Tab-separated table of C-alpha atoms and ligand atoms in Angstrom:
chain	number	residue	atom	x	y	z
A	865	MET	CA	80.006	101.054	46.730
A	866	THR	CA	78.045	98.683	44.338
A	867	GLN	CA	77.036	100.432	41.088
A	868	SER	CA	73.378	100.639	40.123
A	869	ILE	CA	72.346	98.740	37.036
A	870	ALA	CA	71.858	102.107	35.228
A	871	GLU	CA	75.634	102.940	35.991
A	872	GLN	CA	76.796	99.593	34.985
A	873	PHE	CA	74.693	99.402	31.844
A	874	PRO	CA	74.610	102.998	30.599
A	875	LEU	CA	72.655	103.767	27.361
A	876	ILE	CA	75.311	103.995	24.913
A	877	GLN	CA	74.870	106.808	22.441
A	878	VAL	CA	77.233	108.388	19.560
A	879	ILE	CA	74.840	111.277	18.631
A	880	ASP	CA	71.927	112.747	20.183
A	881	GLN	CA	68.590	112.968	19.188
A	882	ASP	CA	69.506	116.043	17.324
A	883	GLY	CA	72.182	114.602	15.557
A	884	LYS	CA	74.807	116.199	17.761
A	885	LEU	CA	78.003	114.224	18.233
A	886	LEU	CA	78.477	113.111	21.988
A	887	ASP	CA	81.559	110.766	21.425
A	888	ASP	CA	84.464	112.639	19.779
A	889	SER	CA	86.347	109.318	19.605
A	890	TYR	CA	84.608	108.235	16.552
A	891	LYS	CA	85.077	111.494	14.647
A	892	GLU	CA	87.788	110.135	12.254
A	893	GLU	CA	85.818	107.032	11.415
A	894	ILE	CA	82.536	108.915	10.625
A	895	THR	CA	83.484	109.682	7.157
A	896	ARG	CA	81.006	111.294	4.568
A	897	GLU	CA	81.232	108.250	2.579
A	898	LEU	CA	79.950	105.966	5.723
A	899	CYS	CA	77.118	108.407	6.250
A	900	GLU	CA	75.935	108.561	2.877
A	901	LYS	CA	75.997	104.544	2.712
A	902	PHE	CA	74.084	104.441	5.748
A	903	LEU	CA	71.363	107.129	5.007
A	904	LYS	CA	70.794	105.588	1.583
A	905	GLN	CA	70.232	102.230	3.011
A	906	LEU	CA	68.161	103.216	5.811
A	907	LYS	CA	65.812	105.303	3.474
A	908	LEU	CA	65.696	101.998	1.110
A	909	MET	CA	64.520	99.774	3.992
A	910	ARG	CA	61.832	102.315	5.208
A	911	ALA	CA	60.505	102.587	1.741
A	912	LEU	CA	60.821	98.803	1.292
A	913	ASP	CA	58.604	98.512	4.638
A	914	GLU	CA	56.097	100.892	3.335
A	915	LYS	CA	55.881	99.227	0.073
A	916	MET	CA	55.556	95.716	1.528
A	917	VAL	CA	52.516	97.039	3.791
A	918	ASN	CA	50.817	98.663	0.857
A	919	MET	CA	51.211	95.270	-0.897
A	920	GLN	CA	49.812	93.423	1.881
A	921	ARG	CA	46.969	95.559	1.863
A	922	GLN	CA	46.542	94.978	-1.771
A	923	GLY	CA	46.385	91.327	-1.412
A	924	ARG	CA	49.667	90.970	-3.238
A	925	ILE	CA	51.688	89.397	-0.455
A	926	GLY	CA	50.569	87.488	2.822
A	927	THR	CA	50.838	88.611	6.499
A	928	TYR	CA	53.833	90.873	6.987
A	929	PRO	CA	55.677	91.924	10.238
A	930	LEU	CA	56.564	95.618	10.079
A	931	PHE	CA	60.232	96.861	11.046
A	932	GLY	CA	59.686	100.774	10.579
A	933	GLY	CA	61.451	102.453	13.464
A	934	GLN	CA	63.983	99.742	13.827
A	935	GLU	CA	66.089	100.424	10.698
A	936	ALA	CA	69.171	101.564	12.496
A	937	ALA	CA	69.546	98.627	14.611
A	938	GLN	CA	69.157	96.396	11.746
A	939	VAL	CA	71.335	98.183	9.159
A	940	GLY	CA	73.992	99.242	11.564
A	941	SER	CA	74.294	95.808	12.884
A	942	ALA	CA	74.558	93.982	9.593
A	943	TYR	CA	76.859	96.359	8.199
A	944	ALA	CA	79.381	95.483	11.038
A	945	LEU	CA	79.612	91.959	9.634
A	946	GLU	CA	82.079	90.527	7.463
A	947	GLU	CA	81.313	88.421	4.193
A	948	ASN	CA	81.727	85.099	5.738
A	949	ASP	CA	79.768	85.449	8.923
A	950	TRP	CA	76.408	83.883	9.648
A	951	MET	CA	73.055	85.652	10.425
A	952	PHE	CA	70.138	84.394	12.195
A	953	PRO	CA	67.304	86.982	11.638
A	954	THR	CA	63.669	86.689	12.954
A	955	TYR	CA	60.553	87.467	11.192
A	956	ARG	CA	60.999	91.062	11.643
A	957	ASP	CA	64.590	91.342	10.492
A	958	HIS	CA	64.343	91.671	6.769
A	959	ALA	CA	66.207	95.147	6.895
A	960	ALA	CA	69.216	93.210	8.385
A	961	ALA	CA	69.029	90.351	5.927
A	962	ILE	CA	68.687	92.411	2.993
A	963	THR	CA	71.634	94.867	3.883
A	964	PHE	CA	73.676	91.601	4.701
A	965	THR	CA	72.645	89.917	1.431
A	966	ASN	CA	72.172	92.700	-0.713
A	967	SER	CA	69.313	90.590	-2.399
A	968	PHE	CA	65.538	91.109	-1.970
A	969	ASN	CA	65.019	87.427	-2.412
A	970	LEU	CA	63.394	86.896	0.978
A	971	ILE	CA	60.551	89.075	0.184
A	972	ALA	CA	58.931	85.728	-1.346
A	973	ASN	CA	59.132	84.445	2.186
A	974	TRP	CA	56.054	86.697	2.987
A	975	ASN	CA	54.157	85.062	0.299
A	976	GLY	CA	54.680	81.721	1.771
A	977	ARG	CA	57.322	80.914	-0.998
A	978	VAL	CA	60.038	78.444	-0.151
A	979	GLU	CA	62.207	80.295	-2.494
A	980	GLY	CA	62.065	83.028	-0.076
A	981	ASN	CA	64.013	81.049	2.884
A	982	ILE	CA	67.113	80.463	0.610
A	983	ASP	CA	69.380	83.255	0.181
A	984	ASP	CA	70.620	83.570	-3.435
A	985	SER	CA	73.521	85.798	-2.522
A	986	GLY	CA	75.763	82.945	-1.110
A	987	LYS	CA	75.818	84.734	2.275
A	988	LYS	CA	75.094	82.431	5.419
A	989	VAL	CA	71.452	83.520	6.473
A	990	LEU	CA	69.271	81.326	7.745
A	991	PRO	CA	65.443	81.320	7.286
A	992	PRO	CA	63.774	83.908	8.981
A	993	SER	CA	62.908	82.484	12.588
A	994	VAL	CA	59.306	82.601	13.585
A	995	PRO	CA	59.075	80.372	16.739
A	996	ILE	CA	60.466	82.610	19.539
A	997	ALA	CA	64.107	82.465	20.512
A	998	THR	CA	64.565	79.043	19.073
A	999	GLN	CA	67.508	80.516	17.029
A	1000	LEU	CA	69.499	81.240	20.264
A	1001	PRO	CA	70.716	77.711	21.027
A	1002	ILE	CA	71.012	76.935	16.971
A	1003	SER	CA	73.109	80.149	16.643
A	1004	ALA	CA	75.309	79.256	19.674
A	1005	GLY	CA	75.973	75.855	18.146
A	1006	ILE	CA	76.768	77.068	14.545
A	1007	ALA	CA	79.224	79.511	16.609
A	1008	MET	CA	80.777	76.652	18.422
A	1009	ALA	CA	81.067	74.639	15.185
A	1010	SER	CA	82.949	77.707	13.620
A	1011	ALA	CA	85.270	77.916	16.406
A	1012	TYR	CA	85.915	73.939	16.603
A	1013	LYS	CA	86.670	74.019	12.844
A	1014	GLY	CA	88.985	76.922	13.388
A	1015	GLU	CA	87.233	79.267	11.097
A	1016	GLN	CA	87.216	83.011	11.478
A	1017	GLU	CA	83.438	83.311	11.237
A	1018	VAL	CA	81.090	85.054	13.611
A	1019	THR	CA	77.436	84.603	14.097
A	1020	ILE	CA	74.919	87.285	14.839
A	1021	CYS	CA	71.591	86.222	16.255
A	1022	TYR	CA	68.770	88.596	16.193
A	1023	PHE	CA	65.737	88.580	18.665
A	1024	GLY	CA	63.338	90.486	20.482
A	1025	ASP	CA	62.548	91.530	24.115
A	1026	GLY	CA	59.840	88.987	24.485
A	1027	ALA	CA	62.153	86.106	23.420
A	1028	THR	CA	64.054	86.839	26.797
A	1029	SER	CA	61.512	85.088	28.839
A	1030	GLU	CA	61.700	81.834	26.726
A	1031	GLY	CA	63.969	78.667	28.175
A	1032	ASP	CA	65.857	78.761	24.629
A	1033	PHE	CA	67.197	82.362	25.614
A	1034	HIS	CA	68.817	80.951	28.700
A	1035	GLU	CA	70.101	77.729	27.023
A	1036	GLY	CA	71.575	79.926	24.063
A	1037	MET	CA	73.319	82.211	26.504
A	1038	ASN	CA	74.535	79.622	28.577
A	1039	PHE	CA	76.187	77.390	25.895
A	1040	ALA	CA	77.571	80.408	24.069
A	1041	SER	CA	79.358	81.550	27.151
A	1042	VAL	CA	80.544	78.136	28.519
A	1043	PHE	CA	82.071	77.414	25.142
A	1044	ASN	CA	83.101	80.918	24.414
A	1045	ALA	CA	81.329	80.783	21.051
A	1046	PRO	CA	81.978	83.566	18.616
A	1047	VAL	CA	78.172	84.749	18.663
A	1048	VAL	CA	76.724	88.274	19.168
A	1049	PHE	CA	73.198	88.200	20.659
A	1050	PHE	CA	71.628	91.085	19.344
A	1051	ASN	CA	68.500	92.026	21.009
A	1052	GLN	CA	66.230	94.644	19.512
A	1053	ASN	CA	64.194	95.858	22.482
A	1054	ASN	CA	61.213	97.486	20.823
A	1055	GLN	CA	59.448	97.615	24.164
A	1056	TYR	CA	56.408	95.400	23.202
A	1057	ALA	CA	55.980	91.530	22.537
A	1058	ILE	CA	52.831	91.902	20.431
A	1059	SER	CA	50.730	93.511	23.105
A	1060	VAL	CA	52.912	92.687	26.194
A	1061	PRO	CA	54.789	95.681	27.163
A	1062	ILE	CA	58.761	95.293	28.478
A	1063	TRP	CA	57.381	96.133	32.154
A	1064	LYS	CA	55.006	93.260	32.093
A	1065	GLN	CA	57.657	91.184	30.387
A	1066	MET	CA	60.260	90.975	33.140
A	1067	LYS	CA	61.266	92.500	36.445
A	1068	SER	CA	64.848	93.448	35.435
A	1069	GLU	CA	65.596	97.102	34.520
A	1070	THR	CA	67.466	96.032	31.332
A	1071	ILE	CA	67.909	93.195	29.127
A	1072	ALA	CA	71.743	93.883	28.838
A	1073	GLN	CA	72.149	93.092	32.663
A	1074	LYS	CA	71.086	89.696	31.914
A	1075	ALA	CA	74.448	88.881	30.626
A	1076	ILE	CA	75.867	88.982	34.287
A	1077	ALA	CA	74.244	85.768	34.875
A	1078	TYR	CA	76.132	84.067	32.111
A	1079	GLY	CA	79.563	85.943	32.744
A	1080	MET	CA	79.065	87.478	29.482
A	1081	GLU	CA	79.562	91.220	28.442
A	1082	GLY	CA	76.547	93.023	28.077
A	1083	LYS	CA	75.913	96.352	26.386
A	1084	ARG	CA	72.939	98.520	26.323
A	1085	ILE	CA	72.958	100.725	23.426
A	1086	ASP	CA	70.841	103.337	21.665
A	1087	GLY	CA	69.054	101.281	18.835
A	1088	ASN	CA	68.085	104.372	16.964
A	1089	ASP	CA	71.755	105.862	16.896
A	1090	ILE	CA	73.093	104.087	13.759
A	1091	PHE	CA	76.595	104.906	15.016
A	1092	ALA	CA	76.284	103.358	18.277
A	1093	VAL	CA	74.756	100.336	16.700
A	1094	TYR	CA	77.492	100.013	14.174
A	1095	PHE	CA	80.640	100.617	16.329
A	1096	GLU	CA	79.252	98.511	19.233
A	1097	THR	CA	78.320	95.429	17.296
A	1098	LYS	CA	81.608	95.817	15.274
A	1099	LYS	CA	83.513	95.920	18.573
A	1100	ALA	CA	81.320	92.916	19.703
A	1101	VAL	CA	82.083	91.032	16.402
A	1102	ASP	CA	85.600	91.916	16.397
A	1103	LYS	CA	86.108	90.426	19.982
A	1104	ALA	CA	83.977	87.223	19.090
A	1105	ARG	CA	86.511	86.620	16.196
A	1106	LYS	CA	89.485	87.075	18.068
A	1107	GLY	CA	88.287	84.279	20.672
A	1108	ASP	CA	87.398	86.517	23.307
A	1109	GLY	CA	83.742	85.135	23.446
A	1110	PRO	CA	80.140	86.378	23.070
A	1111	THR	CA	78.388	89.610	23.859
A	1112	LEU	CA	74.795	90.329	24.364
A	1113	ILE	CA	73.730	93.760	22.857
A	1114	GLU	CA	70.456	95.388	23.943
A	1115	ALA	CA	69.410	97.722	21.175
A	1116	VAL	CA	66.823	100.141	22.635
A	1117	THR	CA	64.080	100.872	19.598
A	1118	TRP	CA	60.585	101.316	18.975
A	1119	ARG	CA	58.570	99.898	16.171
A	1120	TYR	CA	56.039	102.583	14.830
A	1121	GLY	CA	53.717	100.258	13.351
A	1122	ALA	CA	51.591	97.000	14.102
A	1123	HIS	CA	53.352	93.788	15.300
A	1124	THR	CA	52.138	92.458	11.894
A	1125	THR	CA	49.553	93.613	9.380
A	1126	ALA	CA	47.180	91.427	11.482
A	1127	ASP	CA	47.846	93.224	14.307
A	1128	ASP	CA	45.933	96.549	15.679
A	1129	PRO	CA	48.298	98.234	18.145
A	1130	THR	CA	45.580	100.735	19.221
A	1131	LYS	CA	44.001	98.033	21.297
A	1132	TYR	CA	47.123	97.856	23.567
A	1133	ARG	CA	49.187	101.033	23.489
A	1134	GLU	CA	48.763	104.547	23.293
A	1135	ASP	CA	49.383	106.253	19.886
A	1136	ASP	CA	52.248	108.254	20.829
A	1137	ASN	CA	54.327	107.644	17.886
A	1138	GLU	CA	54.613	111.395	17.468
A	1139	LYS	CA	56.786	111.325	20.752
A	1140	HIS	CA	58.924	108.492	19.211
A	1141	ARG	CA	59.534	110.141	15.685
A	1142	LEU	CA	61.632	112.779	17.727
A	1143	ASN	CA	64.029	109.949	18.014
A	1144	ASP	CA	63.782	108.728	14.637
A	1145	PRO	CA	66.790	106.947	13.464
A	1146	ILE	CA	66.909	108.461	9.745
A	1147	ASN	CA	66.135	112.219	10.981
A	1148	ARG	CA	68.844	111.868	13.381
A	1149	LEU	CA	71.408	110.749	10.904
A	1150	GLU	CA	70.351	113.216	8.374
A	1151	LYS	CA	70.582	116.157	11.016
A	1152	PHE	CA	74.118	115.089	11.752
A	1153	MET	CA	75.018	115.193	8.210
A	1154	ASN	CA	73.446	118.357	7.530
A	1155	ASP	CA	75.645	119.845	10.587
A	1156	ALA	CA	78.669	118.226	9.150
A	1157	GLY	CA	78.093	119.639	5.870
A	1158	PHE	CA	77.733	116.029	4.190
A	1159	LEU	CA	74.462	116.911	2.397
A	1160	SER	CA	74.799	118.571	-1.128
A	1161	ASP	CA	71.780	119.939	-2.799
A	1162	GLY	CA	69.647	117.386	-4.513
A	1163	TRP	CA	71.382	114.219	-3.127
A	1164	ILE	CA	68.508	113.227	-0.857
A	1165	GLU	CA	66.184	113.507	-3.903
A	1166	THR	CA	68.553	111.532	-5.981
A	1167	ILE	CA	68.950	108.707	-3.480
A	1168	GLU	CA	65.199	108.442	-2.887
A	1169	SER	CA	64.505	108.260	-6.748
A	1170	GLU	CA	67.206	105.608	-7.009
A	1171	ASN	CA	65.756	103.682	-4.031
A	1172	GLU	CA	62.217	103.794	-5.563
A	1173	SER	CA	63.664	102.222	-8.777
A	1174	ILE	CA	65.446	99.564	-6.713
A	1175	ILE	CA	62.172	98.578	-4.963
A	1176	GLU	CA	60.208	98.622	-8.187
A	1177	ALA	CA	62.623	96.312	-9.723
A	1178	ALA	CA	62.813	93.820	-6.836
A	1179	VAL	CA	58.892	93.699	-6.566
A	1180	LYS	CA	58.631	93.155	-10.494
A	1181	GLU	CA	61.077	90.248	-9.990
A	1182	PHE	CA	59.146	89.013	-7.178
A	1183	GLU	CA	55.898	89.148	-8.811
A	1184	SER	CA	57.169	87.640	-11.963
A	1185	MET	CA	58.070	84.392	-10.287
A	1186	GLU	CA	56.688	81.106	-11.769
A	1187	LYS	CA	53.505	79.873	-9.873
A	1188	PRO	CA	54.498	77.807	-6.658
A	1189	ASN	CA	55.042	73.990	-6.762
A	1190	ILE	CA	52.294	72.759	-4.448
A	1191	ASP	CA	54.612	69.683	-3.659
A	1192	ASP	CA	56.721	72.156	-1.867
A	1193	ILE	CA	54.182	72.282	0.961
A	1194	TYR	CA	54.334	68.625	1.473
A	1195	ASP	CA	57.700	67.163	0.431
A	1196	HIS	CA	60.289	68.765	2.868
A	1197	MET	CA	59.494	66.718	6.188
A	1198	PHE	CA	59.710	63.075	5.387
A	1199	GLU	CA	62.051	61.166	3.154
A	1200	VAL	CA	58.807	59.157	1.943
A	1201	ASN	CA	55.694	60.774	2.719
A	1202	PRO	CA	53.207	58.793	4.964
A	1203	TRP	CA	49.828	58.225	2.928
A	1204	THR	CA	47.971	60.890	5.329
A	1205	ILE	CA	50.142	63.566	3.721
A	1206	GLU	CA	49.788	61.986	0.067
A	1207	GLU	CA	46.180	61.968	0.635
A	1208	GLN	CA	46.161	65.716	1.681
A	1209	LYS	CA	48.302	66.361	-1.157
A	1210	ALA	CA	46.073	64.876	-3.766
A	1211	ALA	CA	43.172	66.460	-2.268
A	1212	PHE	CA	44.833	70.047	-2.436
A	1213	LYS	CA	45.904	69.512	-6.018
A	1214	ALA	CA	42.287	68.363	-6.915
A	1215	PHE	CA	40.966	71.764	-5.239
A	1216	PHE	CA	43.221	73.791	-7.459
A	1217	ALA	CA	42.727	71.849	-10.779
A	1218	ARG	CA	38.625	72.561	-10.093
A	1219	ARG	CA	39.395	76.022	-9.610
A	1220	ALA	CA	41.463	76.452	-12.628
A	1221	ASN	CA	38.549	74.870	-14.572
A	1222	GLY	CA	36.148	77.131	-13.047
B	2370	TPP	C1	57.278	79.712	20.691
B	2370	TPP	C2	56.700	80.907	20.445
B	2370	TPP	N1	55.707	81.441	21.385
B	2370	TPP	C3	54.745	82.200	20.956
B	2370	TPP	C4	54.755	82.588	19.501
B	2370	TPP	C5	53.756	83.896	19.236
B	2370	TPP	N2	54.562	85.040	19.221
B	2370	TPP	C6	55.027	85.568	17.764
B	2370	TPP	S1	55.696	87.041	17.959
B	2370	TPP	C7	55.613	86.954	19.536
B	2370	TPP	C8	56.309	88.052	20.285
B	2370	TPP	C9	57.744	88.260	20.222
B	2370	TPP	O1	58.162	89.391	20.702
B	2370	TPP	P1	59.661	89.972	20.755
B	2370	TPP	O2	60.642	89.050	21.101
B	2370	TPP	O3	59.662	91.208	21.473
B	2370	TPP	O4	59.616	90.285	19.178
B	2370	TPP	P2	59.330	91.419	18.384
B	2370	TPP	O5	57.844	90.768	17.582
B	2370	TPP	O6	58.852	92.689	19.132
B	2370	TPP	O7	60.206	91.804	17.223
B	2370	TPP	C10	54.771	85.718	20.198
B	2370	TPP	C11	54.750	85.643	21.237
B	2370	TPP	C12	55.743	82.326	18.802
B	2370	TPP	N3	55.832	82.517	17.531
B	2370	TPP	N4	56.700	81.285	19.108
B	2371	MG	MG1	59.497	93.156	21.030
């Protein structure tokens, strides 16, 4: 008998909503140290997201895409990588990029600063991709190049549910599978593409099943279960590194906030965050740690206050950057600018000079 899609692509979980261990096979690997590392980083990322939204409201940064609710998907997958791996984040994946690089440099990106596109940690992280799905074929190409050069690097490529409707999704998946490229396509299905719900986006039951069409392995995981995310991404990364090809991972999750600070989600979805908070990635891990006896008195307060200092220091550094160089807007497209661009540059500089002189 043929299996249903739900049977072929069951939602993989290691802990349930109450933090109870569902899969004993990870018992040895889930150490106190690993849990502490995860919880501290999840809390750091949530606090950063909240800080960034406040800063946007205060006019201290530009439009900002929120990731609150998706922390486990991003942090867990980033921790599954090795030093030399490649990362292709989207505009929503700051938690993945910051966890991987251990640097807050990319905050500057949200103030339109070119410096924020350049990772200062030495890790191979591409600038956040804003055009939807364009990163998929490029990531497949990078992974093909790694394999061609005989390097042991794996590429992880992040994208959303909406991105699966783009031609680039197909091209990236097809190239990766035909060339057996060492890439992990990490989908965060947060169930909305701005205002478009998943049920209007596609007719297939899952995103994971799309892997079948490319002869690729597909997995559907609970994106709010950091253990499921970490262990399943690690398996996919290890498989790719061994030369056994790409994987499509669908991490089912939910964004609590707006698409960006320029959006109002009450216009297109019910305010049922209360329901989704029962599935909160941070609470689930905390409950697990509590049951396992991994939480000592005062530890959470200590890490929260450490996290606050880390964020304050990062913001301070960001806000003490030198003023931007106006030339940066104009000088990265052509070797020699055409006169139209030069004219715009001169006009913009004159505008700033007039403003500076009152
Ligand atoms: C090629 C392209 N088309 C349209 C847009 C406008 N746009 C920005 S975000 C977005 C929705 C993407 O949704 P999804 O892939 O689910 O990612 P999420 O924002 O939920 O993380 C769209 C259509 C774009 N940035 N690029
Ligand atoms: Mg989405």
